[in-house]
Short mmCIF file of C-alpha atoms in Angstrom, two decimals:
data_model
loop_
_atom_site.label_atom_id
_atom_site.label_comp_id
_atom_site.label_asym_id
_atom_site.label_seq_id
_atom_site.Cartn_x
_atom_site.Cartn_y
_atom_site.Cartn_z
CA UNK A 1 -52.39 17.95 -31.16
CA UNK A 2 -48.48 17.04 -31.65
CA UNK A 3 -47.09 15.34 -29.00
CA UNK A 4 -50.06 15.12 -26.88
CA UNK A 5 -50.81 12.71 -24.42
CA UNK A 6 -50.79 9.27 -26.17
CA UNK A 7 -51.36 5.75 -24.75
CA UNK A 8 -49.62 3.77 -27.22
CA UNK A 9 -47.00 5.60 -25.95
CA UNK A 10 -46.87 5.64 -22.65
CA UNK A 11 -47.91 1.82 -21.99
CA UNK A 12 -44.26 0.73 -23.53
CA UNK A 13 -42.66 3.26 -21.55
CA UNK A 14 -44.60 1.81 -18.44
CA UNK A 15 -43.52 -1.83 -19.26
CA UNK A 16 -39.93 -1.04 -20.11
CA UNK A 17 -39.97 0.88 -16.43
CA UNK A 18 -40.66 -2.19 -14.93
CA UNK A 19 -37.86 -4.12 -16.27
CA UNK A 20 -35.94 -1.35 -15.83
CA UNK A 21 -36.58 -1.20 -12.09
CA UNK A 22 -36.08 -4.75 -11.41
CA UNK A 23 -32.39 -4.82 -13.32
CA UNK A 24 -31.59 -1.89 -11.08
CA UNK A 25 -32.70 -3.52 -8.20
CA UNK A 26 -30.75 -6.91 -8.80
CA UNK A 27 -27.38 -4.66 -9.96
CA UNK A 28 -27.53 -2.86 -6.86
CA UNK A 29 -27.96 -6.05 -4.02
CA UNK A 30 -24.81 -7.70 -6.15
CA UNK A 31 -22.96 -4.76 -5.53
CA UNK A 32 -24.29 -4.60 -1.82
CA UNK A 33 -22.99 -7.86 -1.11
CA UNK A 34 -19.43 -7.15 -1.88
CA UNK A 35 -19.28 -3.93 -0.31
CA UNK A 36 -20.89 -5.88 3.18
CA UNK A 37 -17.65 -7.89 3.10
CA UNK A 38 -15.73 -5.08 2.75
CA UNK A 39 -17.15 -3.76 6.08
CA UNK A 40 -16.82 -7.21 7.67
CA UNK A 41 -12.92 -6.91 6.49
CA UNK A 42 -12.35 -3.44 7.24
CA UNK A 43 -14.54 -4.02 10.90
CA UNK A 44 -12.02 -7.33 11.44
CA UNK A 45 -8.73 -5.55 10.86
CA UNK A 46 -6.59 -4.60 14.47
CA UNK A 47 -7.07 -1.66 15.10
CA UNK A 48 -10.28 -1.81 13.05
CA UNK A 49 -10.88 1.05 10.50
CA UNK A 50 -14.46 2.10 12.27
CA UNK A 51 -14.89 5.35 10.86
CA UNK A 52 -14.31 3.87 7.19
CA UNK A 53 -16.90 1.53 8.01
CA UNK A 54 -19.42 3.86 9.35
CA UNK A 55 -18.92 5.79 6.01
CA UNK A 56 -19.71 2.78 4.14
CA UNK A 57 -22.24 1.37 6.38
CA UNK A 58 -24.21 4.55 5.54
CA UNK A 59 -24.08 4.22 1.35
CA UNK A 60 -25.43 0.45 2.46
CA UNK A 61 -28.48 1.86 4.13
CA UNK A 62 -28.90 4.29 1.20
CA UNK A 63 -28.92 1.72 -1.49
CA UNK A 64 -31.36 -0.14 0.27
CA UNK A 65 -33.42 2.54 0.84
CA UNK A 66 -33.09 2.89 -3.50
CA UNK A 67 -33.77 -0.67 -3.52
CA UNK A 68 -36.89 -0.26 -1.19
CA UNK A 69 -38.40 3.04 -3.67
CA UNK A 70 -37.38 0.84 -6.91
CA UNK A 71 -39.64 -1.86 -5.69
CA UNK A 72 -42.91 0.66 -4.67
CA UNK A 73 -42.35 2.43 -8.12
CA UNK A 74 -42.20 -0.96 -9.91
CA UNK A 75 -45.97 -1.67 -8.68
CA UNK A 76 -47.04 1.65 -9.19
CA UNK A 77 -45.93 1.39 -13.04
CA UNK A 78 -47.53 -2.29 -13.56
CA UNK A 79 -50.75 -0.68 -12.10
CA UNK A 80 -50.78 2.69 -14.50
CA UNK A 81 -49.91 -0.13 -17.36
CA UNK A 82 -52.94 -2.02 -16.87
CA UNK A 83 -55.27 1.03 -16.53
CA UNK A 84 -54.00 3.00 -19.53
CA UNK A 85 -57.93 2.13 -20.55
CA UNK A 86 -59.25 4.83 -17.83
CA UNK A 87 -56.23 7.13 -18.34
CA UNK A 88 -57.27 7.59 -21.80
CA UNK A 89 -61.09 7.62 -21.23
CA UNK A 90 -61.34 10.53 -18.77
CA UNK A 91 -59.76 14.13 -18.96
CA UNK A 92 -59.01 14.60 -15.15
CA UNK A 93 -56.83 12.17 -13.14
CA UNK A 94 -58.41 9.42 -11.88
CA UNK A 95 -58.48 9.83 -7.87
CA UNK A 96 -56.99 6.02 -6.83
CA UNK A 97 -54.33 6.63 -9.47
CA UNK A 98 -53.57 9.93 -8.14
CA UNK A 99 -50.91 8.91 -5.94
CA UNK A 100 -49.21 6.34 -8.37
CA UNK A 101 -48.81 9.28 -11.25
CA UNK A 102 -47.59 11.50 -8.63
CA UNK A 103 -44.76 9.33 -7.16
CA UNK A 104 -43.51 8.60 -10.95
CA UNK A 105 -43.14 12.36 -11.29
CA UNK A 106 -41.47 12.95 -8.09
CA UNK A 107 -39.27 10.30 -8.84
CA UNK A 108 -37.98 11.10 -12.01
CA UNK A 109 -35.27 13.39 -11.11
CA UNK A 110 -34.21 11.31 -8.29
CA UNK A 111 -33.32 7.67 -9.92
CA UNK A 112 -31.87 6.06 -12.58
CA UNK A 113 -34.53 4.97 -14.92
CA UNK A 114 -34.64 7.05 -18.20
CA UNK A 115 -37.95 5.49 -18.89
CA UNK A 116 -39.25 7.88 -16.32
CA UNK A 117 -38.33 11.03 -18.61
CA UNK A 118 -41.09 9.93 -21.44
CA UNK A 119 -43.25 8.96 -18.63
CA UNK A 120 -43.49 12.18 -17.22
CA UNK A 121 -43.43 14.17 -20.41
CA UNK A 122 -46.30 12.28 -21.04
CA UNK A 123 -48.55 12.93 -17.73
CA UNK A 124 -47.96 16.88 -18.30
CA UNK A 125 -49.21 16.80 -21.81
CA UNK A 126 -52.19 15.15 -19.89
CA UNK A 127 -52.67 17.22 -16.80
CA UNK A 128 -50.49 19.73 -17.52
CA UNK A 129 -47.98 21.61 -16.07
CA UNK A 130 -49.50 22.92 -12.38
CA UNK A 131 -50.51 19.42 -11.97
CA UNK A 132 -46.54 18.66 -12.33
CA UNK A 133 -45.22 21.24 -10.23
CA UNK A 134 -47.69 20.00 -7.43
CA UNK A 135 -46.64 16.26 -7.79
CA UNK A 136 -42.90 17.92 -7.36
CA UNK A 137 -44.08 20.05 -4.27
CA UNK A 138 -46.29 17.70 -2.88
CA UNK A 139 -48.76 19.74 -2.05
CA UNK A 140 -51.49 18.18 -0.58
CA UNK A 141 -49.50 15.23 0.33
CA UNK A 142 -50.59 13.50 -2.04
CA UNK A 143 -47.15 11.39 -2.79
CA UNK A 144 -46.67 7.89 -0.83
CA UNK A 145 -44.68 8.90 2.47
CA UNK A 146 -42.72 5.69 2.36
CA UNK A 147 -41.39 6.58 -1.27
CA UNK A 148 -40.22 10.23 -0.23
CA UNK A 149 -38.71 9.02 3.26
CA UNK A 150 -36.73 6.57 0.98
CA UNK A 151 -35.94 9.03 -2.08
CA UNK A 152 -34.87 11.68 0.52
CA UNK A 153 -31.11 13.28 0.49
CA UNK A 154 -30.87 13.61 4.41
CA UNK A 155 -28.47 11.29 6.16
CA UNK A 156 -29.54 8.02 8.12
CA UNK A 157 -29.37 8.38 12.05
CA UNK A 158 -26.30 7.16 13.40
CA UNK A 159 -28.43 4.44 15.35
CA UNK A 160 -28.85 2.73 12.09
CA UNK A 161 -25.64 3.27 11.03
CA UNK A 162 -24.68 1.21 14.41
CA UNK A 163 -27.15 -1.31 13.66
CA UNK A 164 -25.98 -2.18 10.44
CA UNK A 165 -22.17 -2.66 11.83
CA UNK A 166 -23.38 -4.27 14.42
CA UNK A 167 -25.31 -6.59 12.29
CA UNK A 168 -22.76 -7.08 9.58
CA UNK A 169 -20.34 -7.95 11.82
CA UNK A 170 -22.18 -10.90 13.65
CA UNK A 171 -23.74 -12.18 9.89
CA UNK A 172 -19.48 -12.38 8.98
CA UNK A 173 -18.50 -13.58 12.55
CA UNK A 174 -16.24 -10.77 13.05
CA UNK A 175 -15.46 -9.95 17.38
CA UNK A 176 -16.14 -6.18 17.17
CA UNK A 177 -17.19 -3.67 19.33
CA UNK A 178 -17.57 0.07 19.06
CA UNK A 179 -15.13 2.03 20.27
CA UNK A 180 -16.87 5.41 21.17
CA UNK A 181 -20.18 5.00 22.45
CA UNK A 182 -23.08 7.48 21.48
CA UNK A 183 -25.03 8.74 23.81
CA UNK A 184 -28.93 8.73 23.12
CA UNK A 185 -28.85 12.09 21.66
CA UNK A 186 -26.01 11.25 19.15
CA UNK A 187 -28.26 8.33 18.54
CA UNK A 188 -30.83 10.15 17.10
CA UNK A 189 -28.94 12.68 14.56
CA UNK A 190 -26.85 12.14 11.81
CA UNK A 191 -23.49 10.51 11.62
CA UNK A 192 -20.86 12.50 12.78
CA UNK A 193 -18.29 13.64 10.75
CA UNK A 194 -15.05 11.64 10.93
CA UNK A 195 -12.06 12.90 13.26
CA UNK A 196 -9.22 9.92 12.52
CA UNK A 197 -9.53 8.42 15.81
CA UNK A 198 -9.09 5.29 13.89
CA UNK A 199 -6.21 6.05 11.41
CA UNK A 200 -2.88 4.85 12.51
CA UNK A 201 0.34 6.89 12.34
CA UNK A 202 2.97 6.35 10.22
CA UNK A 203 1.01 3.73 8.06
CA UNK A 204 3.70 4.39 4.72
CA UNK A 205 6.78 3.27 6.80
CA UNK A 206 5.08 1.34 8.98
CA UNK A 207 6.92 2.37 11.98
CA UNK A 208 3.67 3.83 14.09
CA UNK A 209 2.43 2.18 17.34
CA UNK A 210 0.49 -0.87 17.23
CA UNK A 211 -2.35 -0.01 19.55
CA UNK A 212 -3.83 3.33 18.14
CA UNK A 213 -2.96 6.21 16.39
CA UNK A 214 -0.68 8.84 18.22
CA UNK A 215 -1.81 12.89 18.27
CA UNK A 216 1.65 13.88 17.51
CA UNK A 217 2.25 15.42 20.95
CA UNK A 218 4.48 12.59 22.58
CA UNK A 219 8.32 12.39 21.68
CA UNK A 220 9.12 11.72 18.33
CA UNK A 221 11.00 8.60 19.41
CA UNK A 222 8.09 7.21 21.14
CA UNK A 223 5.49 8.30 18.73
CA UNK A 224 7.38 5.95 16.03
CA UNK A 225 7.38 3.15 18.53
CA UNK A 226 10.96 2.69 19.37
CA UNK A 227 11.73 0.68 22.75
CA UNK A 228 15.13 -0.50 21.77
CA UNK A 229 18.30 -0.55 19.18
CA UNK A 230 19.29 -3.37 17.47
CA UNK A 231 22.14 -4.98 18.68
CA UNK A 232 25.07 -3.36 16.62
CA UNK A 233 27.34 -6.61 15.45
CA UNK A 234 31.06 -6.61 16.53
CA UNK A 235 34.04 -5.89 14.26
CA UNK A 236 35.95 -8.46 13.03
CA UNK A 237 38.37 -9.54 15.19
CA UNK A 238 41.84 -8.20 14.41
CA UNK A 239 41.03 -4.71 12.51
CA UNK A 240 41.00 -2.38 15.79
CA UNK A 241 37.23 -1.32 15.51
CA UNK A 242 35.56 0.48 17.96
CA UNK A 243 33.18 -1.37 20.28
CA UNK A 244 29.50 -0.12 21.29
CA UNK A 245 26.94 -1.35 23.93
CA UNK A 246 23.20 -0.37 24.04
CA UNK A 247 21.68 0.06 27.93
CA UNK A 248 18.31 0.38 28.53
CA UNK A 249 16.83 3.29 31.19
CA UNK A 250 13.78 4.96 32.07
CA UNK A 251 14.11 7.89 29.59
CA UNK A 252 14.84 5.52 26.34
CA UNK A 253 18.25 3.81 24.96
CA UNK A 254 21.32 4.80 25.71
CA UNK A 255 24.07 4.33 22.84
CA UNK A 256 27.97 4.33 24.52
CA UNK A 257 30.99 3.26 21.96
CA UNK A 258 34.96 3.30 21.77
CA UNK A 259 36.15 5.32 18.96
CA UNK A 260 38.39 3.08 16.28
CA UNK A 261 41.90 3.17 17.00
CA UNK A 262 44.74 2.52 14.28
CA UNK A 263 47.23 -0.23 14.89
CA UNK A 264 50.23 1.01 16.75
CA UNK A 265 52.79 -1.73 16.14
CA UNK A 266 53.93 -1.22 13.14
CA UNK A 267 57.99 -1.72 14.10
CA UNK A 268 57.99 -5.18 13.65
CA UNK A 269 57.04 -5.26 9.92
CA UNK A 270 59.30 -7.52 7.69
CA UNK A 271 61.26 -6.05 5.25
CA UNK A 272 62.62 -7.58 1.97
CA UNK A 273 65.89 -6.45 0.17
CA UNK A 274 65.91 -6.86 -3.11
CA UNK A 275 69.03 -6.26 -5.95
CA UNK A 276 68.29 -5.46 -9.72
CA UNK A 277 70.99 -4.36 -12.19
CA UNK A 278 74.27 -5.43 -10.49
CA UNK A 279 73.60 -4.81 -7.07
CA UNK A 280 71.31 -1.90 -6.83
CA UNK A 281 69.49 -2.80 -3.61
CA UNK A 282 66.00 -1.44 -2.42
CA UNK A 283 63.91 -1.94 0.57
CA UNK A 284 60.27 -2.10 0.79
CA UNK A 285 58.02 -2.54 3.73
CA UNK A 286 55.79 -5.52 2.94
CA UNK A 287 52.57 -4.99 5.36
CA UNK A 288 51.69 -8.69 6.63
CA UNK A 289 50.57 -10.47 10.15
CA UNK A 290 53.96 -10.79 12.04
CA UNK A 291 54.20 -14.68 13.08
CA UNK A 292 56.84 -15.94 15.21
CA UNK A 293 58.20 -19.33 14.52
CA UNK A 294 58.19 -21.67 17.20
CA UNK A 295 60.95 -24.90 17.24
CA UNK A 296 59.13 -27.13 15.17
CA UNK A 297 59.06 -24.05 12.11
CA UNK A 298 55.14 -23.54 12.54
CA UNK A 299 53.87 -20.07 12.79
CA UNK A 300 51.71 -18.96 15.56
CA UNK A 301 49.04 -16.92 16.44
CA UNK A 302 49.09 -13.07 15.33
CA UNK A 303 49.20 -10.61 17.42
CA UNK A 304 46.18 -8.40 18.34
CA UNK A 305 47.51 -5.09 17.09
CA UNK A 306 48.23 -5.67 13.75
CA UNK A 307 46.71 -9.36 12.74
CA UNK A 308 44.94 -8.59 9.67
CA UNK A 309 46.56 -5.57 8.41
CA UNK A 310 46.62 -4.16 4.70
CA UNK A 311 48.71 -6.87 2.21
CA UNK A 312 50.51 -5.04 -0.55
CA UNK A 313 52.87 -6.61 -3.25
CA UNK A 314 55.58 -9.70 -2.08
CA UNK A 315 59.21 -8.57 -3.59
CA UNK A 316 61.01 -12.11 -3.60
CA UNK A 317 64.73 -12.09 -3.65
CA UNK A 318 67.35 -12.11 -6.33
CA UNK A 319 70.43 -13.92 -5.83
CA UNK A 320 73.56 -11.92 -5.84
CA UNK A 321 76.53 -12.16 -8.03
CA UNK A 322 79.37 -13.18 -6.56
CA UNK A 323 82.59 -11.28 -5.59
CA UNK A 324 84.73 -9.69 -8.59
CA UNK A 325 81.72 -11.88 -10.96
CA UNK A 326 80.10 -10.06 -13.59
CA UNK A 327 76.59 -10.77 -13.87
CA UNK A 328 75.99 -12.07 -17.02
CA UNK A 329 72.68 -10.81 -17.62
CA UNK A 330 74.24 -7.01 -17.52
CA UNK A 331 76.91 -8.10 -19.86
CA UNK A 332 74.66 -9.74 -22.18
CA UNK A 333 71.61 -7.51 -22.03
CA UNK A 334 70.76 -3.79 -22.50
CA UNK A 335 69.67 -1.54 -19.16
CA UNK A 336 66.11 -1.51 -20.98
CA UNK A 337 65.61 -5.36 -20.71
CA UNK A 338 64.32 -5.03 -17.14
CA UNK A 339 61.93 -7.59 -17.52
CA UNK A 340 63.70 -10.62 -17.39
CA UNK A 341 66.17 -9.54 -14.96
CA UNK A 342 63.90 -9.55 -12.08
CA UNK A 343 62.71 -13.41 -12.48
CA UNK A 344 63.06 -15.73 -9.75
CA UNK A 345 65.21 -18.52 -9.31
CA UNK A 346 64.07 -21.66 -10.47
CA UNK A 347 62.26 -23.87 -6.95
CA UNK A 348 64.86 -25.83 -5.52
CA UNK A 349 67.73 -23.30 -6.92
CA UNK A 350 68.98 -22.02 -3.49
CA UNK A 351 68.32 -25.46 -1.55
CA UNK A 352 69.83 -27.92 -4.02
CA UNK A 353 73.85 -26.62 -4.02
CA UNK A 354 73.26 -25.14 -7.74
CA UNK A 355 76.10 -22.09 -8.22
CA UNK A 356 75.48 -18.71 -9.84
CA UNK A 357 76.85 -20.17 -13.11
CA UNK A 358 73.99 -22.94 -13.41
CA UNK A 359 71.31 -20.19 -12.36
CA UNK A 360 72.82 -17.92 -15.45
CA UNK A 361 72.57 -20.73 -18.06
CA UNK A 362 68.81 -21.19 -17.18
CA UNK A 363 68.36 -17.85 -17.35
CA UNK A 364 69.49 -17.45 -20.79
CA UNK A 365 67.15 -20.75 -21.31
CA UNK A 366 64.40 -18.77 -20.48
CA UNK A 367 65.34 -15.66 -22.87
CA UNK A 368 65.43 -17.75 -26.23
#
């Protein structure tokens, strides 16, 4: 009949299962490893992340439960393998194998091993299909007990889940110890669900308390873990800022401060006088420290109002042209050529005798 039960057929199938099994096997203690240091790292950390590791404590017990089913189904698949002799020379199923062919089909749907598929295709052209739905029903109870305690969905007892904590962090030599303890009734049902006892507040900004994680009914200041304000630096000295001081009390910080005041001596400014075209005098308020000169012509300290005040630009003076004298730069030179008229005497002009006549000659130096 097309695609009936054939031997030839299912004995690859059988062997390729078993090497199928044991790569699954090896895969999943690699991965185990690694994610048993993870729970070592996440069971080390202060405050430790407990109800992360419980979570992952349970997958652990899970995949060795797989690993534990992988390994029963692996014998049970080199036994059918070597017996395909009396599989193909009797029409019922032989009773000692009973078991073994049942498990496979039970199985199927709950692992990882395509090989499985053909496997079972192959036992319902044999037995057909009521024999298949009882293998999946296990009625009779004829599957191995150990294979469907392992294959089952249901959720390890949170006993275990302790035990494997508790043994993952001695094996890594991590100090940890639970922080609720279950009573013997918790002990015996599943893992509860998580309620963030273990999360810490404001993990993004990093500003949440040390010890644990807050429930968002304390003060806002508190909950963030302020105890105290930086000291606020002083203003530099001379530019009037305000001062503040931080005291400490029973209720939190409290924050006093002076308000900035502007400088209030501003009389004693110096002034400059300067005279462009012929005597045309202005006077501008040059904004600099006022020094007083002692006897030996050395300035001293500024004052405290005004030490460091803003500096705008230095007018120097223009010599003047003497009485009934006409300035030969107006004769000479057009109202436009303002440029030239404003230069400085030359250094040592005013100190070294020179007359107005001398300064006029170098200034018409200067213009060619």
């Amino acid at each position: 009949m097309f695609g009936g039960f054939k031997g030839t057929k299912l004995k690859p199938q059988l062997k390729m299962a078993v090497s199928r099994f044991a790569i699954a096997s090896n895969k999943k203690s690699a991965i185990m490893k690694q994610n048993m240091r993870e729970v070592a790292l996440l069971l080390a950390e202060d405050p430790p992340k407990e109800e992360k590791a419980r979570i992952r404590a349970e997958a652990l017990i899970r995949d060795d439960n797989m690993i534990e089913a992988y390994e029963i189904l692996q014998l049970e698949c080199e036994l059918l393998s070597e017996r395909i002799k009396l599989l193909e020379s009797q029409k019922q199923c032989p009773p000692d194998l009973l078991s073994c062919i049942s498990d496979l089909i039970y199985a199927c749907p709950r692992v990882d091993i395509p090989e499985l598929n053909e496997i079972r295709k192959q036992f319902r052209a044999k037995y057909g299909k009521d024999f298949e739905k009882a293998a999946l029903e296990n009625k009779g109870g004829v599957l191995n007990e150990r294979v469907v305690s392992k294959l089952s969905v249901h959720p390890p007892a949170a006993y275990l889940v302790q035990t494997y904590l508790e043994k993952i962090a001695e094996q890594y030599e991590v100090d940890w110890q639970p922080t609720i303890k279950l009573s013997s009734e918790q002990m015996i049902e599943p893992m509860a669900a998580p309620v963030g006892y273990s999360v810490q507040a404001a993990q993004g900004t990093g500003l949440g308390p040390d010890a644990q994680a807050m429930t968002g009914t304390q003060n806002s200041d508190e909950e963030i873990g302020f105890s105290k304000l930086d000291a606020i630096p002083p203003p530099a000295p001379g530019f009037g800022g305000g001062t503040a001081s931080v005291s400490g009390g029973g209720s939190g910080p409290v924050v006093s401060a002076t308000p900035y005041q502007s400088p209030k001596n501003t009389d004693n400014l110096p002034t400059t006088t300067a005279y462009v075209n012929g005597g045309a005098s202005t006077t501008s308020s040059v904004t600099q420290p006022t020094t007083a000169n002692n006897m030996n012509g050395t300035p001293s300290a500024p004052s405290a109002a005004s030490d460091y005040d803003e500096v705008d630009i230095f007018v120097p003076t223009i010599p003047t042209a003497p009485p009934g004298g006409v300035s030969p730069m107006n004769g000479n030179k057009s109202q436009d050529d303002d440029d030239d008229d404003q230069k400085p005497p030359a250094a040592g002009g005013s100190s070294g005798g020179s007359t107005y006549e001398d300064l006029a000659a170098r200034f018409e130096q200067l213009k060619k």
